[in-house]
CSV table of C-alpha atoms and ligand atoms in Angstrom, one decimal:
chain,number,residue,atom,x,y,z
A,1,ASP,CA,-18.7,-8.6,3.2
A,2,ARG,CA,-17.0,-12.1,3.2
A,3,GLY,CA,-13.5,-11.6,2.1
A,4,TRP,CA,-10.6,-14.9,1.9
A,5,MET,CA,-6.9,-13.6,1.7
A,6,SER,CA,-4.6,-15.6,0.6
A,7,SER,CA,-0.8,-14.9,0.3
A,8,THR,CA,1.3,-16.6,-2.1
A,9,SER,CA,5.2,-16.6,-1.6
A,10,ARG,CA,6.6,-17.4,-4.7
A,11,SER,CA,9.2,-15.1,-7.0
A,12,GLY,CA,9.9,-18.1,-10.0
A,13,GLY,CA,8.5,-15.4,-12.5
A,14,GLN,CA,11.4,-13.4,-12.0
A,15,PRO,CA,14.7,-13.0,-11.2
A,16,ARG,CA,15.4,-10.9,-8.1
A,17,PRO,CA,15.1,-13.3,-4.8
A,18,GLY,CA,12.7,-11.6,-1.5
A,19,VAL,CA,9.4,-10.8,-3.7
A,20,ASP,CA,8.2,-13.9,-1.7
A,21,LYS,CA,8.3,-12.1,1.3
A,22,GLY,CA,6.2,-9.5,0.6
A,23,PRO,CA,3.5,-11.1,1.5
A,24,ILE,CA,4.2,-11.9,5.2
A,25,HIS,CA,5.4,-8.1,5.8
A,26,LEU,CA,1.9,-6.9,4.6
A,27,VAL,CA,0.5,-9.7,6.9
A,28,GLU,CA,2.8,-8.8,9.8
A,29,ALA,CA,1.9,-5.5,9.1
A,30,GLY,CA,-1.8,-5.9,10.4
A,31,LEU,CA,-3.5,-6.5,6.8
A,32,PRO,CA,-5.8,-9.1,7.9
A,33,ASP,CA,-7.3,-6.8,11.3
A,34,GLN,CA,-7.2,-3.6,8.9
A,35,LEU,CA,-9.8,-5.1,6.7
A,36,ARG,CA,-11.8,-6.8,9.7
A,37,GLN,CA,-11.8,-3.3,10.8
A,38,LEU,CA,-13.5,-2.4,7.8
A,39,GLY,CA,-16.0,-4.7,8.2
A,40,TRP,CA,-14.8,-7.5,6.3
A,41,ASP,CA,-15.1,-11.3,7.6
A,42,VAL,CA,-11.4,-11.9,7.0
A,43,THR,CA,-10.4,-15.7,6.3
A,44,PHE,CA,-6.5,-15.6,5.8
A,45,ASP,CA,-5.9,-19.3,5.1
A,46,GLY,CA,-1.8,-18.6,5.2
A,47,HIS,CA,1.2,-18.5,3.7
A,48,HIS,CA,0.8,-20.7,0.6
A,49,GLN,CA,4.3,-21.3,0.1
A,50,PHE,CA,3.6,-24.4,-2.5
A,51,GLU,CA,6.9,-26.4,-1.0
A,52,GLU,CA,5.2,-29.6,-2.8
A,53,ILE,CA,6.0,-27.8,-6.4
A,54,SER,CA,9.4,-28.2,-6.8
A,55,THR,CA,11.9,-26.1,-8.3
A,56,GLN,CA,14.4,-28.6,-9.1
A,57,ASP,CA,15.2,-29.6,-12.5
A,58,ASP,CA,13.6,-26.9,-14.1
A,59,PRO,CA,15.5,-25.7,-17.4
A,60,PRO,CA,14.7,-22.8,-19.1
A,61,ILE,CA,12.0,-24.1,-22.5
A,62,GLY,CA,13.5,-21.1,-24.6
A,63,ILE,CA,14.9,-18.2,-22.4
A,64,LEU,CA,11.7,-19.0,-20.0
A,65,LYS,CA,12.9,-19.0,-16.6
A,66,ASN,CA,11.5,-21.7,-14.5
A,67,PRO,CA,8.2,-22.4,-16.1
A,68,ARG,CA,7.3,-25.4,-15.1
A,69,GLN,CA,7.5,-24.0,-11.3
A,70,VAL,CA,5.6,-21.3,-12.3
A,71,SER,CA,2.8,-22.9,-14.2
A,72,LYS,CA,2.3,-25.1,-11.3
A,73,VAL,CA,2.4,-22.5,-8.9
A,74,CYS,CA,0.0,-20.2,-11.0
A,75,GLU,CA,-2.3,-23.5,-11.6
A,76,ALA,CA,-2.6,-24.5,-7.8
A,77,VAL,CA,-3.7,-20.7,-7.2
A,78,ALA,CA,-6.2,-20.5,-9.7
A,79,GLN,CA,-8.0,-23.8,-8.2
A,80,THR,CA,-7.6,-21.7,-4.7
A,81,VAL,CA,-8.9,-18.7,-6.1
A,82,ALA,CA,-11.9,-20.7,-7.6
A,83,GLY,CA,-12.5,-22.4,-4.7
A,84,HIS,CA,-13.4,-19.5,-2.8
A,85,ALA,CA,-14.8,-17.3,-5.2
A,86,LYS,CA,-17.1,-20.3,-5.7
A,87,LYS,CA,-17.9,-19.8,-1.9
A,88,GLY,CA,-18.8,-16.0,-2.8
A,89,GLN,CA,-15.9,-14.9,-0.9
A,90,LEU,CA,-13.8,-12.1,-2.4
A,91,PRO,CA,-10.2,-13.6,-3.1
A,92,LEU,CA,-7.5,-11.3,-2.0
A,93,THR,CA,-4.1,-12.3,-3.2
A,94,LEU,CA,-1.0,-10.7,-1.9
A,95,GLY,CA,2.5,-11.8,-4.4
A,96,GLY,CA,4.8,-12.6,-5.1
A,97,ASP,CA,5.7,-11.8,-8.8
A,98,HIS,CA,3.0,-10.6,-10.9
A,99,SER,CA,3.0,-14.3,-13.1
A,100,LEU,CA,0.7,-15.1,-10.0
A,101,ALA,CA,-2.1,-13.1,-12.0
A,102,MET,CA,-2.4,-16.0,-14.6
A,103,GLY,CA,-3.2,-18.1,-11.6
A,104,THR,CA,-5.9,-15.4,-9.8
A,105,ILE,CA,-7.5,-14.5,-13.1
A,106,SER,CA,-8.1,-17.5,-14.3
A,107,GLY,CA,-9.4,-18.9,-10.7
A,108,THR,CA,-11.8,-15.6,-11.1
A,109,LEU,CA,-12.8,-16.4,-14.8
A,110,SER,CA,-13.7,-20.1,-13.7
A,111,GLN,CA,-16.5,-18.6,-11.3
A,112,TYR,CA,-17.1,-15.3,-13.3
A,113,PRO,CA,-16.4,-16.3,-17.1
A,114,ASP,CA,-18.0,-12.2,-18.2
A,115,ALA,CA,-15.7,-10.6,-15.8
A,116,CYS,CA,-13.4,-8.0,-16.5
A,117,VAL,CA,-9.8,-7.3,-15.8
A,118,ILE,CA,-8.1,-3.8,-14.2
A,119,TRP,CA,-4.6,-4.1,-14.5
A,120,ILE,CA,-2.6,-1.6,-13.2
A,121,ASP,CA,0.8,-1.3,-13.7
A,122,ALA,CA,4.0,0.2,-15.0
A,123,HIS,CA,4.6,-2.5,-17.5
A,124,ALA,CA,2.3,-4.4,-20.0
A,125,ASP,CA,3.1,-8.2,-19.0
A,126,ILE,CA,2.3,-9.4,-22.3
A,127,ASN,CA,4.7,-10.7,-23.4
A,128,THR,CA,5.4,-13.8,-25.8
A,129,ALA,CA,7.8,-16.3,-25.5
A,130,ALA,CA,8.6,-14.9,-28.7
A,131,THR,CA,8.7,-11.5,-27.8
A,132,THR,CA,10.4,-11.5,-24.1
A,133,ASP,CA,13.6,-10.0,-24.2
A,134,THR,CA,14.2,-11.4,-19.9
A,135,GLY,CA,12.4,-14.5,-20.4
A,136,ASN,CA,11.2,-13.7,-16.8
A,137,ILE,CA,7.5,-14.7,-16.9
A,138,HIS,CA,6.3,-12.1,-14.4
A,139,GLY,CA,6.8,-10.6,-17.9
A,140,MET,CA,3.8,-12.2,-19.8
A,141,PRO,CA,0.6,-13.7,-18.2
A,142,VAL,CA,-1.4,-11.6,-20.1
A,143,SER,CA,-0.6,-13.2,-23.2
A,144,PHE,CA,-1.2,-16.4,-21.6
A,145,LEU,CA,-4.5,-15.1,-20.6
A,146,LEU,CA,-5.6,-14.0,-24.0
A,147,GLY,CA,-4.1,-17.2,-25.3
A,148,LEU,CA,-1.5,-14.8,-27.7
A,149,ASP,CA,0.7,-17.8,-26.9
A,150,GLU,CA,0.1,-21.4,-27.7
A,151,SER,CA,3.6,-22.5,-28.3
A,152,ILE,CA,4.5,-23.4,-24.5
A,153,PRO,CA,2.4,-26.9,-23.5
A,154,GLU,CA,3.7,-26.5,-20.0
A,155,PHE,CA,0.8,-23.6,-19.8
A,156,SER,CA,-1.6,-24.8,-22.0
A,157,TRP,CA,-3.9,-25.4,-18.9
A,158,VAL,CA,-4.7,-21.4,-19.0
A,159,LYS,CA,-7.4,-21.5,-20.7
A,160,PRO,CA,-7.9,-18.4,-22.5
A,161,ARG,CA,-11.1,-17.1,-21.2
A,162,LEU,CA,-10.2,-13.3,-21.2
A,163,THR,CA,-10.9,-11.5,-24.5
A,164,PRO,CA,-8.6,-8.4,-25.5
A,165,GLN,CA,-11.7,-6.1,-24.8
A,166,ARG,CA,-12.4,-7.0,-21.5
A,167,ILE,CA,-8.7,-5.6,-19.8
A,168,VAL,CA,-7.5,-2.5,-19.7
A,169,TYR,CA,-4.3,-1.2,-18.2
A,170,ILE,CA,-3.5,2.1,-16.6
A,171,GLY,CA,-0.2,3.2,-15.5
A,172,LEU,CA,1.9,1.8,-18.2
A,173,ARG,CA,4.9,3.6,-19.0
A,174,ASP,CA,7.5,0.9,-19.5
A,175,VAL,CA,6.4,-1.2,-22.3
A,176,ASP,CA,8.6,-3.2,-24.9
A,177,ALA,CA,8.4,-2.8,-28.5
A,178,GLY,CA,6.9,-5.9,-29.2
A,179,GLU,CA,4.5,-5.6,-26.7
A,180,LYS,CA,3.5,-2.6,-28.3
A,181,LYS,CA,2.6,-4.1,-31.4
A,182,ILE,CA,0.4,-6.5,-29.5
A,183,LEU,CA,-1.0,-3.7,-27.8
A,184,ARG,CA,-2.1,-2.0,-31.1
A,185,GLU,CA,-2.7,-5.4,-33.4
A,186,ASN,CA,-5.5,-6.2,-30.6
A,187,GLY,CA,-6.9,-3.4,-29.8
A,188,ILE,CA,-6.2,-3.6,-26.2
A,189,LYS,CA,-6.9,0.0,-24.5
A,190,ALA,CA,-4.2,1.3,-22.5
A,191,PHE,CA,-4.2,4.3,-20.3
A,192,SER,CA,-0.3,5.2,-19.9
A,193,MET,CA,1.1,7.9,-18.0
A,194,HIS,CA,1.0,10.4,-20.6
A,195,GLU,CA,-3.6,9.8,-20.0
A,196,VAL,CA,-2.9,10.5,-16.6
A,197,ASP,CA,-1.3,13.9,-17.1
A,198,ARG,CA,-3.2,14.8,-19.8
A,199,TYR,CA,-6.9,13.5,-18.5
A,200,GLY,CA,-6.4,13.5,-14.9
A,201,ILE,CA,-6.9,10.2,-13.1
A,202,GLY,CA,-10.5,10.8,-12.7
A,203,LYS,CA,-11.3,11.0,-16.2
A,204,VAL,CA,-9.1,7.8,-17.2
A,205,VAL,CA,-10.2,5.6,-14.4
A,206,GLU,CA,-14.1,6.7,-16.0
A,207,MET,CA,-12.6,5.8,-19.1
A,208,ALA,CA,-11.2,2.8,-18.6
A,209,LEU,CA,-14.3,1.5,-17.0
A,210,ASP,CA,-16.8,2.9,-19.7
A,211,HIS,CA,-14.3,0.7,-22.4
A,212,VAL,CA,-14.5,-2.6,-19.9
A,213,ASN,CA,-17.2,-2.3,-17.8
A,214,PRO,CA,-19.9,0.2,-19.6
A,215,LYS,CA,-23.2,-0.7,-17.9
A,216,ARG,CA,-21.3,-1.1,-14.5
A,217,ASP,CA,-22.9,-4.4,-14.2
A,218,LEU,CA,-19.9,-7.0,-15.2
A,219,PRO,CA,-17.6,-8.2,-12.2
A,220,ILE,CA,-14.2,-6.6,-11.8
A,221,HIS,CA,-10.6,-8.3,-10.8
A,222,LEU,CA,-8.7,-5.5,-10.1
A,223,SER,CA,-4.3,-7.3,-10.3
A,224,PHE,CA,-2.4,-4.0,-8.6
A,225,ASP,CA,1.7,-4.3,-9.4
A,226,VAL,CA,2.8,-2.0,-6.7
A,227,ASP,CA,5.5,-0.6,-9.3
A,228,ALA,CA,2.4,1.1,-11.1
A,229,LEU,CA,3.4,3.7,-8.2
A,230,ASP,CA,5.7,6.3,-8.4
A,231,PRO,CA,9.5,4.7,-7.0
A,232,SER,CA,9.5,7.6,-4.3
A,233,VAL,CA,5.8,5.6,-3.3
A,234,ALA,CA,6.9,2.4,-3.5
A,235,PRO,CA,10.3,1.7,-3.7
A,236,SER,CA,10.8,-1.9,-2.4
A,237,THR,CA,9.6,-3.4,-5.5
A,238,GLY,CA,12.2,-5.2,-8.5
A,239,THR,CA,11.5,-3.7,-11.6
A,240,PRO,CA,10.7,0.5,-10.5
A,241,VAL,CA,10.4,2.8,-13.1
A,242,ARG,CA,10.2,6.3,-12.7
A,243,GLY,CA,7.5,8.8,-13.4
A,244,GLY,CA,4.6,6.2,-11.7
A,245,LEU,CA,1.5,7.0,-9.8
A,246,THR,CA,1.4,9.2,-7.0
A,247,PHE,CA,-0.3,8.3,-3.5
A,248,ARG,CA,-3.1,9.4,-4.3
A,249,GLU,CA,-4.0,8.5,-7.6
A,250,GLY,CA,-2.8,5.0,-7.0
A,251,HIS,CA,-5.6,4.8,-4.2
A,252,TYR,CA,-8.6,7.0,-6.2
A,253,ILE,CA,-7.7,3.8,-8.6
A,254,CYS,CA,-8.8,1.8,-5.9
A,255,GLU,CA,-11.5,3.9,-4.4
A,256,ALA,CA,-13.3,4.5,-7.6
A,257,ILE,CA,-13.4,0.8,-8.3
A,258,TYR,CA,-14.5,0.2,-5.3
A,259,GLU,CA,-17.8,2.2,-5.8
A,260,THR,CA,-18.8,0.8,-8.4
A,261,GLY,CA,-19.4,-2.7,-6.2
A,262,CYS,CA,-18.6,-4.6,-8.6
A,263,LEU,CA,-15.3,-5.8,-7.5
A,264,VAL,CA,-15.1,-9.7,-6.7
A,265,ALA,CA,-10.6,-10.0,-6.8
A,266,LEU,CA,-8.2,-8.4,-6.0
A,267,ASP,CA,-4.4,-8.8,-6.3
A,268,LEU,CA,-1.6,-6.3,-4.5
A,269,MET,CA,1.6,-8.1,-6.3
A,270,GLU,CA,5.6,-6.9,-6.3
A,271,VAL,CA,6.2,-6.0,-3.0
A,272,ASN,CA,9.6,-6.9,-2.5
A,273,PRO,CA,11.0,-6.2,1.3
A,274,SER,CA,14.7,-7.6,0.3
A,275,LEU,CA,15.4,-5.1,-2.4
A,276,SER,CA,15.9,-1.3,0.1
A,277,ASP,CA,16.7,-0.8,3.5
A,278,ALA,CA,14.1,-0.8,6.4
A,279,ASP,CA,12.0,2.7,6.0
A,280,ALA,CA,11.8,2.0,2.0
A,281,VAL,CA,10.0,-1.3,2.9
A,282,LYS,CA,7.7,-0.3,5.8
A,283,GLN,CA,6.8,2.4,3.5
A,284,THR,CA,5.7,0.1,0.5
A,285,VAL,CA,4.0,-1.9,2.8
A,286,ALA,CA,2.0,1.0,4.3
A,287,VAL,CA,1.1,1.8,0.8
A,288,GLY,CA,0.2,-1.8,0.1
A,289,CYS,CA,-1.9,-1.7,3.2
A,290,SER,CA,-3.7,1.0,2.2
A,291,LEU,CA,-4.5,0.5,-1.3
A,292,VAL,CA,-5.6,-3.1,-0.1
A,293,ARG,CA,-7.7,-0.9,2.0
A,294,SER,CA,-9.3,1.3,-0.1
A,295,ALA,CA,-10.2,-1.5,-2.6
A,296,LEU,CA,-12.3,-3.1,0.1
A,297,GLY,CA,-14.5,0.5,0.7
A,298,GLU,CA,-11.8,2.5,3.3
A,299,THR,CA,-13.1,6.0,2.4
A,300,LEU,CA,-11.4,9.3,3.5
A,301,LEU,CA,-14.6,10.7,5.7
B,1,LIG,N1,8.9,-6.1,-19.7
B,1,LIG,C1,9.7,-6.5,-19.2
B,1,LIG,C2,10.1,-7.9,-19.1
B,1,LIG,O1,9.1,-8.7,-20.0
B,1,LIG,C3,9.5,-6.4,-17.6
B,1,LIG,C4,8.4,-6.6,-17.0
B,1,LIG,C5,8.2,-6.7,-15.3
B,1,LIG,N2,6.9,-7.1,-14.9
B,1,LIG,C6,6.7,-7.2,-13.7
B,1,LIG,N3,5.9,-7.9,-13.2
B,1,LIG,N4,7.2,-6.1,-13.0
B,1,LIG,O2,10.8,-8.6,-18.3
B,2,MN,MN1,-7.0,-21.6,1.1
B,3,MN,MN1,3.0,-6.5,-13.2
B,4,MN,MN1,5.5,-3.9,-13.4
């Protein structure tokens, strides 16, 4: 197994400083060596800070905050992820805020056009420029990936190669009214915490895979927002929402996706070490590392 890890340390898709420091904590906690112990040949190519991309002169477009910076960082991430995927490596991207998934998923799709996306999150991140209440672009990446918002030329590089049938959500519990309408109108499959409670996580993952990957033969991009987990499990994140996935439910998702043998790319996003005390950070970072290990083959027995 060949893996490639990149930490992408940007936070412009949301307002709270610190999420750009998440990756450094995950790496310093020993994630690269943990993955080597699982048998991965890990190339860690450093913390991409994208210093060359200016954060100056980036006034809002409508209410969208830092649009040029977020767009350029994501475009660079897309190229980097695509380059590693092309070499047969499995790109693991540590965020950073979830706007980065515009980049990672674009990169995956350029190498694997038939890939499907499994999006684990408390949020749908599918606002458009017209529906967003906050102007935070981390609440919007899915709409750009699906080509639902073509009003912002800065994001026209995001080729809408993802189709609504090729994405599925698990863990949702804080979806804006405009987002609910978008999900409904586009027939996008989503398993909220209500379905997790009703069916159990095992059945939910099976139904999610049956939807996006019925024959289990398509490449899978797993994009995991750590705020999908309950705040008691992963407290250090920018937009925590109570009533989330348990520790085991989060890990089960990762284990089950690994077992398909179809995983080609992985994101772990929204770990923000500056938002809580040291113990909470330690707990969140440890959970982040173990989610990644589970998605990359760690088993309990
Ligand atoms: N729906 C809200 C918004 O549009 C929250 C999004 C939170 N997204 C995230 N990646 N944590 O701002
Ligand atoms: Mn690189
Ligand atoms: Mn998210
Ligand atoms: Mn979220």
